[in-house]
Amino acid sequence: MAFNVTEVLEIPIGVGDITVERILYFAVILMVGVIIAKVVATNVRRVLAERLPKNERELLTKLVYYIIVVWAFVVALPQLNFDLSGLLVAGGIAGLVIGFASQSVVSNLISGLFLMFEHPIRIGDNINVADVSGSVEDVRVLSTVIKTYDGIYIRIPNEKVFTSNITNYVHNAARRFTYEICIRYQDDADAAIRIAKGVIETHPFALKSPAPSVFVDNLGDDGVNLTAYIWAPARNWWDVRTDLLWKIKQALEENGIEMPFPQRTVWFADGPEAKGGSAEKNE
Amino acid sequence: METGSVDGLLTYRRRCEGQTFERILVSDTGEVIINPVEPVNLPKDITNFLLMEFSPMVIEPGTSRTVYLKFPVEIGVFIESARDIEVLDVFGLGTQKYTLYGSPTTGIIARWYRSAVYPEIPAVEAFREGVMELSIHNASHEWVEVSTAVFESVDMKIYYDDLVASSATMKILSPNLAETDFIDAPLRPGMTKSVELYAARKVPVINRGYLMEWGY
């Protein structure tokens, strides 16, 4: 039995007069559209690589990609005898049905658009949202991808991101961090403050202004508690924070100022011998 | 700084203040260019801005004055071929310090440097400091006190011979607003123009100056 391709292509699939050939045409047009979209998007990304920030670049690339895909879809639809003008009539009812059915999708989509244009978060930012901390890998149309600090991929629906409290650790140009430093009561707190400020001064990214502040915060059980407030560029604050504390501690010790161990001074009302003395008498 | 062959591979090596930087070069025709670059790259490239703090000057409305400041020098090493030029290394002597200009919310991080104000070109320490010719014009209708100038280093033009130099302008617009810009001209005839780091990094340069919105 001879296999005739033409006959196979003309087999109706049972929906109107749509044939296998038309289905294939539809798929090919769509596929070509997706390929064109990928090629164009890749080139747009490449051309804009050094001209636009990553966030805007990715947004524009995605926009170009989806416009081309939608265009290919619209071009391909007539192959399925789909009259687009019919959408105007059917659109209302279908829209209502689809709207109810895809509430969460639409909600995520709208939230995604707001996130993209409002910019509370950008790609690369360190954030905390919906109890997830990490850096933003991507802000997609329906979801936001976060890479946690231990390298785990987490996808959060945009609606959840949009309605949650977003803590963006690097949104502002500078941020402040704090050290608590305890010194012994017999040490000179003024000297300790001067030494700590000197160490902070040597670090390039411990900002000159707002100036660092080191002061006696309170008189603790074990020693005098100093507090240091240091401002650093928001994107480098962790490096500064991890770099300075040990240097301050070393500089203090080199100048004879030490961190006290926890200690408790106990005073006996009748002197330390009172208890022992009475015990001896009891014996 | 030296280039040499290590195990048959061309190697660039630089030692500066106890730090060593080394790269293997794969090149047939490439040339190495060394010149001073915009001083906002060390110890790490985090900003494009340079904030110069100097002795306060009180300026009469409508008055102009040219003064000289010292600015920090960083040295850039470029490798150039017929098709492209690329930054290989940036190093410098001395320390760096950064600051915030403006508020933490909307301000900018800038490289900080303090200088005295000189009426003539001052003597500078070679490889550490350069001379900036700053023309200040008070276009406002009030007496103003100026002690800070912020520059966007993307626009910076540096010339050198035995002296590293740059020329800039600062126009006071109102009691809190000023505009700074660089002039593309040598401080004295015969100076060589530096390869600009930001041009080498292919960032499009738009000569627009910088508007200081948080005071001076």
Short mmCIF file of C-alpha atoms in Angstrom, two decimals:
data_model
loop_
_atom_site.label_atom_id
_atom_site.label_comp_id
_atom_site.label_asym_id
_atom_site.label_seq_id
_atom_site.Cartn_x
_atom_site.Cartn_y
_atom_site.Cartn_z
CA MET A 1 0.00 0.00 0.00
CA ALA A 2 1.47 3.31 -1.13
CA PHE A 3 1.80 6.07 1.44
CA ASN A 4 0.51 9.35 -0.01
CA VAL A 5 1.65 12.43 1.96
CA THR A 6 -0.82 14.74 0.20
CA GLU A 7 -3.71 12.58 1.29
CA VAL A 8 -2.50 12.53 4.88
CA LEU A 9 -2.18 16.29 4.95
CA GLU A 10 -5.72 16.70 3.70
CA ILE A 11 -7.27 14.54 6.40
CA PRO A 12 -9.75 16.65 8.39
CA ILE A 13 -9.24 16.55 12.12
CA GLY A 14 -12.93 16.86 12.84
CA VAL A 15 -13.09 20.51 13.84
CA GLY A 16 -14.66 22.51 10.98
CA ASP A 17 -12.62 22.05 7.82
CA ILE A 18 -9.30 22.17 9.56
CA THR A 19 -6.90 19.65 8.13
CA VAL A 20 -3.63 18.22 9.33
CA GLU A 21 -1.91 20.48 6.80
CA ARG A 22 -3.39 23.59 8.40
CA ILE A 23 -2.38 22.37 11.85
CA LEU A 24 1.14 21.90 10.56
CA TYR A 25 1.15 25.37 9.00
CA PHE A 26 -0.06 26.81 12.31
CA ALA A 27 2.69 25.02 14.22
CA VAL A 28 5.38 26.00 11.72
CA ILE A 29 4.38 29.70 11.73
CA LEU A 30 4.34 29.67 15.53
CA MET A 31 7.69 27.93 15.66
CA VAL A 32 9.24 30.35 13.18
CA GLY A 33 7.81 33.21 15.24
CA VAL A 34 9.36 31.85 18.44
CA ILE A 35 12.71 31.35 16.70
CA ILE A 36 12.62 34.90 15.30
CA ALA A 37 11.63 36.19 18.75
CA LYS A 38 14.56 34.37 20.37
CA VAL A 39 17.05 35.60 17.79
CA VAL A 40 15.80 39.20 17.98
CA ALA A 41 15.66 39.12 21.80
CA THR A 42 19.20 37.75 22.00
CA ASN A 43 20.45 40.47 19.69
CA VAL A 44 18.57 43.17 21.59
CA ARG A 45 20.16 41.91 24.81
CA ARG A 46 23.61 41.86 23.19
CA VAL A 47 23.30 45.33 21.69
CA LEU A 48 22.03 46.83 24.95
CA ALA A 49 24.47 44.90 27.12
CA GLU A 50 26.62 47.92 27.98
CA ARG A 51 24.11 50.67 27.37
CA LEU A 52 21.29 49.84 29.77
CA PRO A 53 21.17 48.54 33.34
CA LYS A 54 20.42 44.82 33.53
CA ASN A 55 16.91 45.35 34.86
CA GLU A 56 15.76 47.63 32.04
CA ARG A 57 17.59 45.53 29.47
CA GLU A 58 15.85 42.32 30.55
CA LEU A 59 12.49 44.08 30.63
CA LEU A 60 12.95 45.39 27.09
CA THR A 61 14.21 42.04 25.85
CA LYS A 62 11.18 40.26 27.27
CA LEU A 63 8.85 42.86 25.80
CA VAL A 64 10.36 42.40 22.33
CA TYR A 65 10.21 38.60 22.70
CA TYR A 66 6.55 38.48 23.70
CA ILE A 67 5.47 41.04 21.07
CA ILE A 68 6.98 38.87 18.32
CA VAL A 69 5.49 35.68 19.75
CA VAL A 70 2.03 37.28 19.98
CA TRP A 71 2.43 38.60 16.45
CA ALA A 72 3.32 35.09 15.19
CA PHE A 73 0.32 33.68 17.04
CA VAL A 74 -2.02 36.22 15.44
CA VAL A 75 -0.53 35.48 12.00
CA ALA A 76 -0.92 31.75 12.56
CA LEU A 77 -4.49 31.80 13.87
CA PRO A 78 -6.23 32.04 10.44
CA GLN A 79 -4.78 28.61 9.66
CA LEU A 80 -7.21 27.26 12.23
CA ASN A 81 -10.05 29.22 10.61
CA PHE A 82 -10.05 31.42 13.62
CA ASP A 83 -11.70 34.67 12.67
CA LEU A 84 -10.16 37.33 14.87
CA SER A 85 -13.10 39.66 14.26
CA GLY A 86 -15.20 37.01 15.98
CA LEU A 87 -13.25 37.76 19.11
CA LEU A 88 -14.99 41.09 19.33
CA VAL A 89 -18.32 39.30 19.80
CA ALA A 90 -17.13 36.31 21.70
CA GLY A 91 -14.52 38.28 23.56
CA GLY A 92 -16.93 39.64 26.14
CA ILE A 93 -18.28 36.31 27.27
CA ALA A 94 -15.01 34.47 26.81
CA GLY A 95 -13.19 37.22 28.63
CA LEU A 96 -15.55 36.94 31.56
CA VAL A 97 -15.15 33.17 31.72
CA ILE A 98 -11.40 33.31 31.25
CA GLY A 99 -11.20 36.15 33.71
CA PHE A 100 -12.84 34.12 36.46
CA ALA A 101 -10.82 31.06 35.56
CA SER A 102 -7.51 32.86 35.49
CA GLN A 103 -7.91 35.29 38.36
CA SER A 104 -4.62 34.37 39.97
CA VAL A 105 -2.75 34.47 36.66
CA VAL A 106 -4.09 37.94 35.88
CA SER A 107 -3.40 39.06 39.42
CA ASN A 108 0.19 37.85 39.13
CA LEU A 109 0.52 39.48 35.72
CA ILE A 110 -0.71 42.86 36.92
CA SER A 111 1.47 42.62 40.03
CA GLY A 112 4.42 41.75 37.80
CA LEU A 113 3.81 44.81 35.64
CA PHE A 114 3.64 47.02 38.72
CA LEU A 115 6.86 45.47 40.04
CA MET A 116 8.58 46.10 36.72
CA PHE A 117 7.56 49.73 36.48
CA GLU A 118 7.54 50.72 40.16
CA HIS A 119 10.98 49.17 40.75
CA PRO A 120 10.80 48.34 44.46
CA ILE A 121 13.23 45.56 43.53
CA ARG A 122 15.75 45.20 40.73
CA ILE A 123 17.73 42.28 39.43
CA GLY A 124 20.72 41.77 41.71
CA ASP A 125 19.19 43.51 44.74
CA ASN A 126 19.44 41.85 48.14
CA ILE A 127 15.95 41.65 49.52
CA ASN A 128 13.69 39.99 52.04
CA VAL A 129 10.17 39.30 50.87
CA ALA A 130 7.57 36.84 52.13
CA ASP A 131 10.10 35.51 54.66
CA VAL A 132 12.61 34.75 51.91
CA SER A 133 16.00 36.46 51.91
CA GLY A 134 18.33 36.49 48.95
CA SER A 135 19.25 38.27 45.76
CA VAL A 136 16.78 38.88 42.96
CA GLU A 137 17.64 36.70 39.98
CA ASP A 138 14.76 37.72 37.72
CA VAL A 139 11.48 39.60 37.78
CA ARG A 140 9.29 37.69 35.35
CA VAL A 141 5.80 38.39 34.08
CA LEU A 142 4.13 36.06 36.59
CA SER A 143 6.75 35.39 39.21
CA THR A 144 9.90 36.66 40.84
CA VAL A 145 12.92 34.39 41.15
CA ILE A 146 15.15 34.75 44.19
CA LYS A 147 18.44 33.03 44.85
CA THR A 148 18.87 32.63 48.58
CA TYR A 149 22.27 33.29 50.12
CA ASP A 150 22.90 29.55 50.28
CA GLY A 151 22.22 29.23 46.56
CA ILE A 152 18.66 27.90 46.55
CA TYR A 153 16.25 28.81 43.76
CA ILE A 154 12.91 30.16 45.01
CA ARG A 155 10.07 31.27 42.76
CA ILE A 156 7.52 33.57 44.38
CA PRO A 157 4.27 34.53 42.57
CA ASN A 158 4.30 38.24 41.81
CA GLU A 159 1.04 38.81 43.67
CA LYS A 160 2.66 37.58 46.87
CA VAL A 161 5.71 39.77 46.28
CA PHE A 162 3.55 42.80 45.56
CA THR A 163 1.32 42.39 48.61
CA SER A 164 4.14 41.52 51.04
CA ASN A 165 6.42 43.85 52.91
CA ILE A 166 9.51 44.15 50.75
CA THR A 167 12.79 44.87 52.50
CA ASN A 168 15.36 45.98 49.97
CA TYR A 169 18.77 46.12 51.61
CA VAL A 170 20.49 47.93 48.74
CA HIS A 171 17.83 50.30 47.42
CA ASN A 172 19.38 53.32 49.11
CA ALA A 173 22.87 54.52 48.29
CA ALA A 174 24.21 53.97 51.82
CA ARG A 175 23.25 52.02 54.91
CA ARG A 176 24.39 51.90 58.50
CA PHE A 177 25.52 48.97 60.60
CA THR A 178 26.33 48.69 64.28
CA TYR A 179 29.05 47.14 66.42
CA GLU A 180 28.74 46.57 70.16
CA ILE A 181 32.17 46.69 71.80
CA CYS A 182 32.68 45.99 75.49
CA ILE A 183 35.79 47.19 77.34
CA ARG A 184 36.88 46.76 80.98
CA TYR A 185 35.92 49.35 83.58
CA GLN A 186 39.56 50.18 84.24
CA ASP A 187 40.20 50.99 80.53
CA ASP A 188 40.07 54.52 79.16
CA ALA A 189 36.84 54.78 77.15
CA ASP A 190 37.97 58.01 75.46
CA ALA A 191 41.12 56.29 74.22
CA ALA A 192 39.07 53.30 73.03
CA ILE A 193 36.76 55.60 71.08
CA ARG A 194 39.73 57.40 69.52
CA ILE A 195 41.38 54.12 68.51
CA ALA A 196 38.18 52.64 67.06
CA LYS A 197 37.54 55.80 65.05
CA GLY A 198 41.11 55.68 63.78
CA VAL A 199 40.65 52.13 62.50
CA ILE A 200 37.32 52.99 60.87
CA GLU A 201 38.95 56.00 59.22
CA THR A 202 41.44 53.76 57.41
CA HIS A 203 38.77 51.71 55.64
CA PRO A 204 38.00 53.13 52.17
CA PHE A 205 34.33 52.16 52.23
CA ALA A 206 33.53 53.22 55.81
CA LEU A 207 32.03 56.47 54.61
CA LYS A 208 33.51 59.83 55.51
CA SER A 209 30.02 61.29 55.53
CA PRO A 210 27.74 60.43 57.28
CA ALA A 211 30.58 60.28 59.76
CA PRO A 212 31.03 57.15 61.87
CA SER A 213 29.96 57.51 65.46
CA VAL A 214 31.55 55.69 68.42
CA PHE A 215 30.29 56.40 71.92
CA VAL A 216 29.76 54.95 75.40
CA ASP A 217 26.30 53.47 75.13
CA ASN A 218 25.80 51.99 78.60
CA LEU A 219 27.55 50.66 81.67
CA GLY A 220 27.12 46.89 81.55
CA ASP A 221 27.50 44.16 84.14
CA ASP A 222 30.88 43.11 82.80
CA GLY A 223 32.28 46.31 81.37
CA VAL A 224 31.66 49.58 79.56
CA ASN A 225 29.65 49.02 76.40
CA LEU A 226 30.63 51.10 73.40
CA THR A 227 28.48 51.34 70.31
CA ALA A 228 29.85 52.12 66.85
CA TYR A 229 27.62 53.31 64.02
CA ILE A 230 29.27 53.05 60.63
CA TRP A 231 27.85 54.00 57.25
CA ALA A 232 28.90 52.11 54.14
CA PRO A 233 27.80 51.97 50.50
CA ALA A 234 24.69 49.76 50.51
CA ARG A 235 26.17 47.27 48.05
CA ASN A 236 29.42 46.91 50.00
CA TRP A 237 28.23 47.12 53.60
CA TRP A 238 28.74 43.41 54.32
CA ASP A 239 32.38 43.54 53.22
CA VAL A 240 32.99 46.56 55.45
CA ARG A 241 31.16 44.97 58.37
CA THR A 242 33.13 41.73 58.19
CA ASP A 243 36.41 43.55 57.68
CA LEU A 244 36.43 46.09 60.47
CA LEU A 245 35.40 44.46 63.73
CA TRP A 246 38.46 42.26 64.18
CA LYS A 247 40.74 45.14 63.21
CA ILE A 248 39.14 47.32 65.88
CA LYS A 249 39.54 44.55 68.45
CA GLN A 250 43.21 44.08 67.54
CA ALA A 251 43.90 47.83 67.64
CA LEU A 252 42.30 48.12 71.08
CA GLU A 253 44.32 45.21 72.46
CA GLU A 254 47.54 46.60 71.01
CA ASN A 255 46.85 49.70 73.10
CA GLY A 256 46.20 47.72 76.27
CA ILE A 257 42.40 47.90 76.09
CA GLU A 258 40.81 44.49 76.48
CA MET A 259 37.39 42.91 76.18
CA PRO A 260 36.30 41.68 79.65
CA PHE A 261 35.16 38.14 80.36
CA PRO A 262 31.73 37.82 81.96
CA GLN A 263 32.30 38.37 85.66
CA ARG A 264 30.33 38.80 88.87
CA THR A 265 31.60 40.39 92.08
CA VAL A 266 29.96 38.85 95.15
CA TRP A 267 29.92 40.76 98.44
CA PHE A 268 29.15 38.90 101.66
CA ALA A 269 27.24 40.99 104.14
CA ASP A 270 29.43 39.82 107.07
CA GLY A 271 32.61 39.30 105.15
CA PRO A 272 33.86 36.14 103.37
CA GLU A 273 34.85 34.44 106.64
CA ALA A 274 31.42 34.64 108.22
CA LYS A 275 29.99 31.53 106.62
CA GLY A 276 33.15 29.43 107.00
CA GLY A 277 33.57 30.61 110.58
CA SER A 278 30.09 29.58 111.64
CA ALA A 279 30.49 26.22 109.88
CA GLU A 280 33.62 25.57 111.86
CA LYS A 281 31.80 26.45 115.04
CA ASN A 282 28.95 24.05 114.14
CA GLU A 283 31.46 21.27 113.66
CA MET B 1 55.69 46.93 36.59
CA GLU B 2 57.12 44.43 34.13
CA THR B 3 56.30 42.12 31.28
CA GLY B 4 58.14 38.89 30.75
CA SER B 5 57.90 35.32 29.68
CA VAL B 6 56.94 32.70 32.23
CA ASP B 7 56.93 29.10 30.95
CA GLY B 8 56.70 30.44 27.41
CA LEU B 9 53.70 32.67 28.19
CA LEU B 10 53.81 36.46 27.98
CA THR B 11 53.05 37.77 31.43
CA TYR B 12 52.21 41.23 32.78
CA ARG B 13 53.13 41.70 36.41
CA ARG B 14 52.67 44.74 38.66
CA ARG B 15 53.74 45.21 42.25
CA CYS B 16 52.49 48.21 44.19
CA GLU B 17 52.44 48.81 47.95
CA GLY B 18 52.77 45.13 48.79
CA GLN B 19 50.17 43.93 46.29
CA THR B 20 50.91 41.94 43.17
CA PHE B 21 48.73 41.76 40.08
CA GLU B 22 49.54 39.32 37.31
CA ARG B 23 47.94 38.43 33.98
CA ILE B 24 48.93 36.21 31.08
CA LEU B 25 48.74 38.11 27.79
CA VAL B 26 47.80 36.36 24.57
CA SER B 27 48.57 38.86 21.85
CA ASP B 28 50.45 39.16 18.58
CA THR B 29 50.25 42.89 17.94
CA GLY B 30 48.91 44.37 21.17
CA GLU B 31 50.57 47.39 22.74
CA VAL B 32 50.53 48.42 26.37
CA ILE B 33 49.52 51.99 27.19
CA ILE B 34 50.12 53.42 30.66
CA ASN B 35 48.60 56.72 31.73
CA PRO B 36 46.72 58.39 34.60
CA VAL B 37 42.98 57.64 34.67
CA GLU B 38 39.86 58.90 36.42
CA PRO B 39 40.48 58.42 40.17
CA VAL B 40 37.36 56.44 41.08
CA ASN B 41 38.46 52.84 40.58
CA LEU B 42 40.32 51.83 43.73
CA PRO B 43 40.12 49.71 45.73
CA LYS B 44 37.02 48.67 43.80
CA ASP B 45 34.92 50.32 41.11
CA ILE B 46 31.72 51.33 42.92
CA THR B 47 30.97 54.83 41.68
CA ASN B 48 31.54 57.34 38.89
CA PHE B 49 31.74 60.37 41.15
CA LEU B 50 34.61 62.31 42.65
CA LEU B 51 33.93 64.65 45.57
CA MET B 52 36.60 67.27 46.21
CA GLU B 53 36.51 68.97 49.59
CA PHE B 54 38.58 72.10 49.96
CA SER B 55 39.08 75.10 52.22
CA PRO B 56 35.86 77.13 52.24
CA MET B 57 35.73 80.04 49.80
CA VAL B 58 33.23 82.88 50.10
CA ILE B 59 32.35 84.18 46.63
CA GLU B 60 30.67 87.40 45.67
CA PRO B 61 27.67 87.23 43.30
CA GLY B 62 28.63 87.47 39.63
CA THR B 63 32.32 86.84 40.35
CA SER B 64 34.57 84.26 38.69
CA ARG B 65 37.86 82.92 39.94
CA THR B 66 40.24 80.20 38.86
CA VAL B 67 41.95 78.24 41.61
CA TYR B 68 44.00 75.06 41.75
CA LEU B 69 43.30 71.91 43.75
CA LYS B 70 45.11 68.63 44.14
CA PHE B 71 43.32 65.45 43.14
CA PRO B 72 44.29 61.79 43.63
CA VAL B 73 45.96 60.00 40.76
CA GLU B 74 45.29 56.45 39.65
CA ILE B 75 47.28 54.80 36.92
CA GLY B 76 45.60 52.73 34.24
CA VAL B 77 47.27 50.10 32.11
CA PHE B 78 45.56 49.42 28.78
CA ILE B 79 46.22 46.88 26.07
CA GLU B 80 45.51 48.10 22.60
CA SER B 81 45.18 46.27 19.33
CA ALA B 82 44.05 47.48 15.91
CA ARG B 83 40.46 46.58 16.77
CA ASP B 84 40.01 47.35 20.43
CA ILE B 85 41.45 48.81 23.58
CA GLU B 86 40.86 47.23 26.97
CA VAL B 87 41.72 48.01 30.58
CA LEU B 88 44.27 45.58 31.98
CA ASP B 89 45.02 47.05 35.38
CA VAL B 90 44.43 50.10 37.55
CA PHE B 91 46.61 50.89 40.53
CA GLY B 92 47.58 53.83 42.66
CA LEU B 93 49.66 54.97 45.56
CA GLY B 94 48.15 56.16 48.79
CA THR B 95 44.81 55.52 50.40
CA GLN B 96 41.26 55.88 49.21
CA LYS B 97 38.16 57.11 51.00
CA TYR B 98 34.55 57.28 49.92
CA THR B 99 31.67 59.40 51.08
CA LEU B 100 27.97 59.98 50.61
CA TYR B 101 26.87 63.14 48.83
CA GLY B 102 23.23 63.93 49.55
CA SER B 103 20.85 61.83 51.61
CA PRO B 104 21.16 58.05 52.07
CA THR B 105 17.92 57.65 50.11
CA THR B 106 18.63 59.71 47.02
CA GLY B 107 22.29 60.64 47.34
CA ILE B 108 25.31 59.22 45.60
CA ILE B 109 28.49 57.51 46.73
CA ALA B 110 31.59 59.42 45.68
CA ARG B 111 35.36 59.11 46.01
CA TRP B 112 36.40 61.68 48.62
CA TYR B 113 39.50 63.79 48.52
CA ARG B 114 40.49 66.84 50.53
CA SER B 115 42.71 69.54 49.09
CA ALA B 116 43.91 72.98 50.00
CA VAL B 117 43.09 75.83 47.60
CA TYR B 118 46.06 77.22 45.65
CA PRO B 119 46.19 80.44 43.63
CA GLU B 120 48.92 79.00 41.37
CA ILE B 121 49.79 75.51 40.18
CA PRO B 122 51.06 73.79 43.35
CA ALA B 123 53.93 71.38 43.64
CA VAL B 124 52.56 67.85 43.83
CA GLU B 125 53.87 64.45 44.75
CA ALA B 126 54.41 62.61 41.45
CA PHE B 127 52.25 59.51 40.87
CA ARG B 128 50.09 60.37 43.90
CA GLU B 129 48.53 63.72 43.12
CA GLY B 130 47.48 65.73 40.12
CA VAL B 131 46.47 69.37 39.72
CA MET B 132 42.93 70.40 38.94
CA GLU B 133 42.34 73.85 37.54
CA LEU B 134 38.91 74.84 38.79
CA SER B 135 37.11 77.88 37.43
CA ILE B 136 34.33 78.87 39.80
CA HIS B 137 31.64 81.29 38.73
CA ASN B 138 28.95 82.51 41.10
CA ALA B 139 25.96 83.05 38.82
CA SER B 140 23.56 83.43 41.74
CA HIS B 141 22.47 86.71 43.28
CA GLU B 142 23.88 85.96 46.72
CA TRP B 143 27.20 85.57 48.43
CA VAL B 144 27.93 81.86 48.67
CA GLU B 145 30.37 79.70 50.61
CA VAL B 146 31.85 76.87 48.59
CA SER B 147 33.84 74.00 50.06
CA THR B 148 32.75 70.99 48.00
CA ALA B 149 32.72 70.14 44.32
CA VAL B 150 31.31 66.89 42.93
CA PHE B 151 32.33 65.72 39.48
CA GLU B 152 31.07 62.92 37.30
CA SER B 153 34.28 61.19 36.31
CA VAL B 154 32.80 59.84 33.09
CA ASP B 155 33.34 63.35 31.68
CA MET B 156 36.81 63.75 33.13
CA LYS B 157 39.65 64.69 30.77
CA ILE B 158 43.17 64.13 32.06
CA TYR B 159 46.36 65.42 30.48
CA TYR B 160 49.87 64.65 31.57
CA ASP B 161 53.57 65.25 31.06
CA ASP B 162 55.64 65.36 34.23
CA LEU B 163 52.44 66.64 35.86
CA VAL B 164 48.97 65.10 35.84
CA ALA B 165 46.31 67.73 35.26
CA SER B 166 42.64 68.25 34.63
CA SER B 167 40.53 71.36 34.10
CA ALA B 168 37.03 71.80 35.41
CA THR B 169 34.35 74.42 35.86
CA MET B 170 31.88 75.00 38.64
CA LYS B 171 28.93 77.29 38.17
CA ILE B 172 26.95 78.30 41.26
CA LEU B 173 23.31 78.53 40.23
CA SER B 174 21.56 79.13 43.55
CA PRO B 175 22.35 78.80 47.26
CA ASN B 176 22.06 75.00 47.04
CA LEU B 177 22.59 74.25 43.38
CA ALA B 178 25.74 74.15 41.30
CA GLU B 179 26.85 72.62 38.03
CA THR B 180 30.26 71.09 37.43
CA ASP B 181 31.87 70.00 34.21
CA PHE B 182 35.26 69.18 32.76
CA ILE B 183 37.08 71.08 30.04
CA ASP B 184 38.79 69.10 27.33
CA ALA B 185 41.98 71.17 27.23
CA PRO B 186 45.50 70.72 28.61
CA LEU B 187 46.59 72.77 31.58
CA ARG B 188 49.68 73.83 29.66
CA PRO B 189 50.72 73.36 26.03
CA GLY B 190 52.31 70.10 24.99
CA MET B 191 50.60 67.83 27.49
CA THR B 192 49.45 64.39 26.34
CA LYS B 193 45.82 63.38 26.69
CA SER B 194 45.15 60.23 28.70
CA VAL B 195 43.15 57.35 27.31
CA GLU B 196 39.84 57.64 29.14
CA LEU B 197 38.93 54.62 31.19
CA TYR B 198 35.22 55.02 30.60
CA ALA B 199 35.70 55.41 26.86
CA ALA B 200 37.76 52.23 26.96
CA ARG B 201 34.90 50.51 28.73
CA LYS B 202 32.65 51.57 25.87
CA VAL B 203 30.15 53.46 27.99
CA PRO B 204 28.66 56.14 25.77
CA VAL B 205 29.89 59.52 26.91
CA ILE B 206 27.45 62.39 26.91
CA ASN B 207 29.12 65.59 27.93
CA ARG B 208 26.49 67.06 30.19
CA GLY B 209 28.28 67.84 33.46
CA TYR B 210 26.91 67.11 36.88
CA LEU B 211 24.23 69.04 38.75
CA MET B 212 25.02 69.30 42.46
CA GLU B 213 21.60 69.31 44.08
CA TRP B 214 22.55 68.83 47.72
CA GLY B 215 24.69 71.84 48.33
CA TYR B 216 28.35 72.71 47.94
#
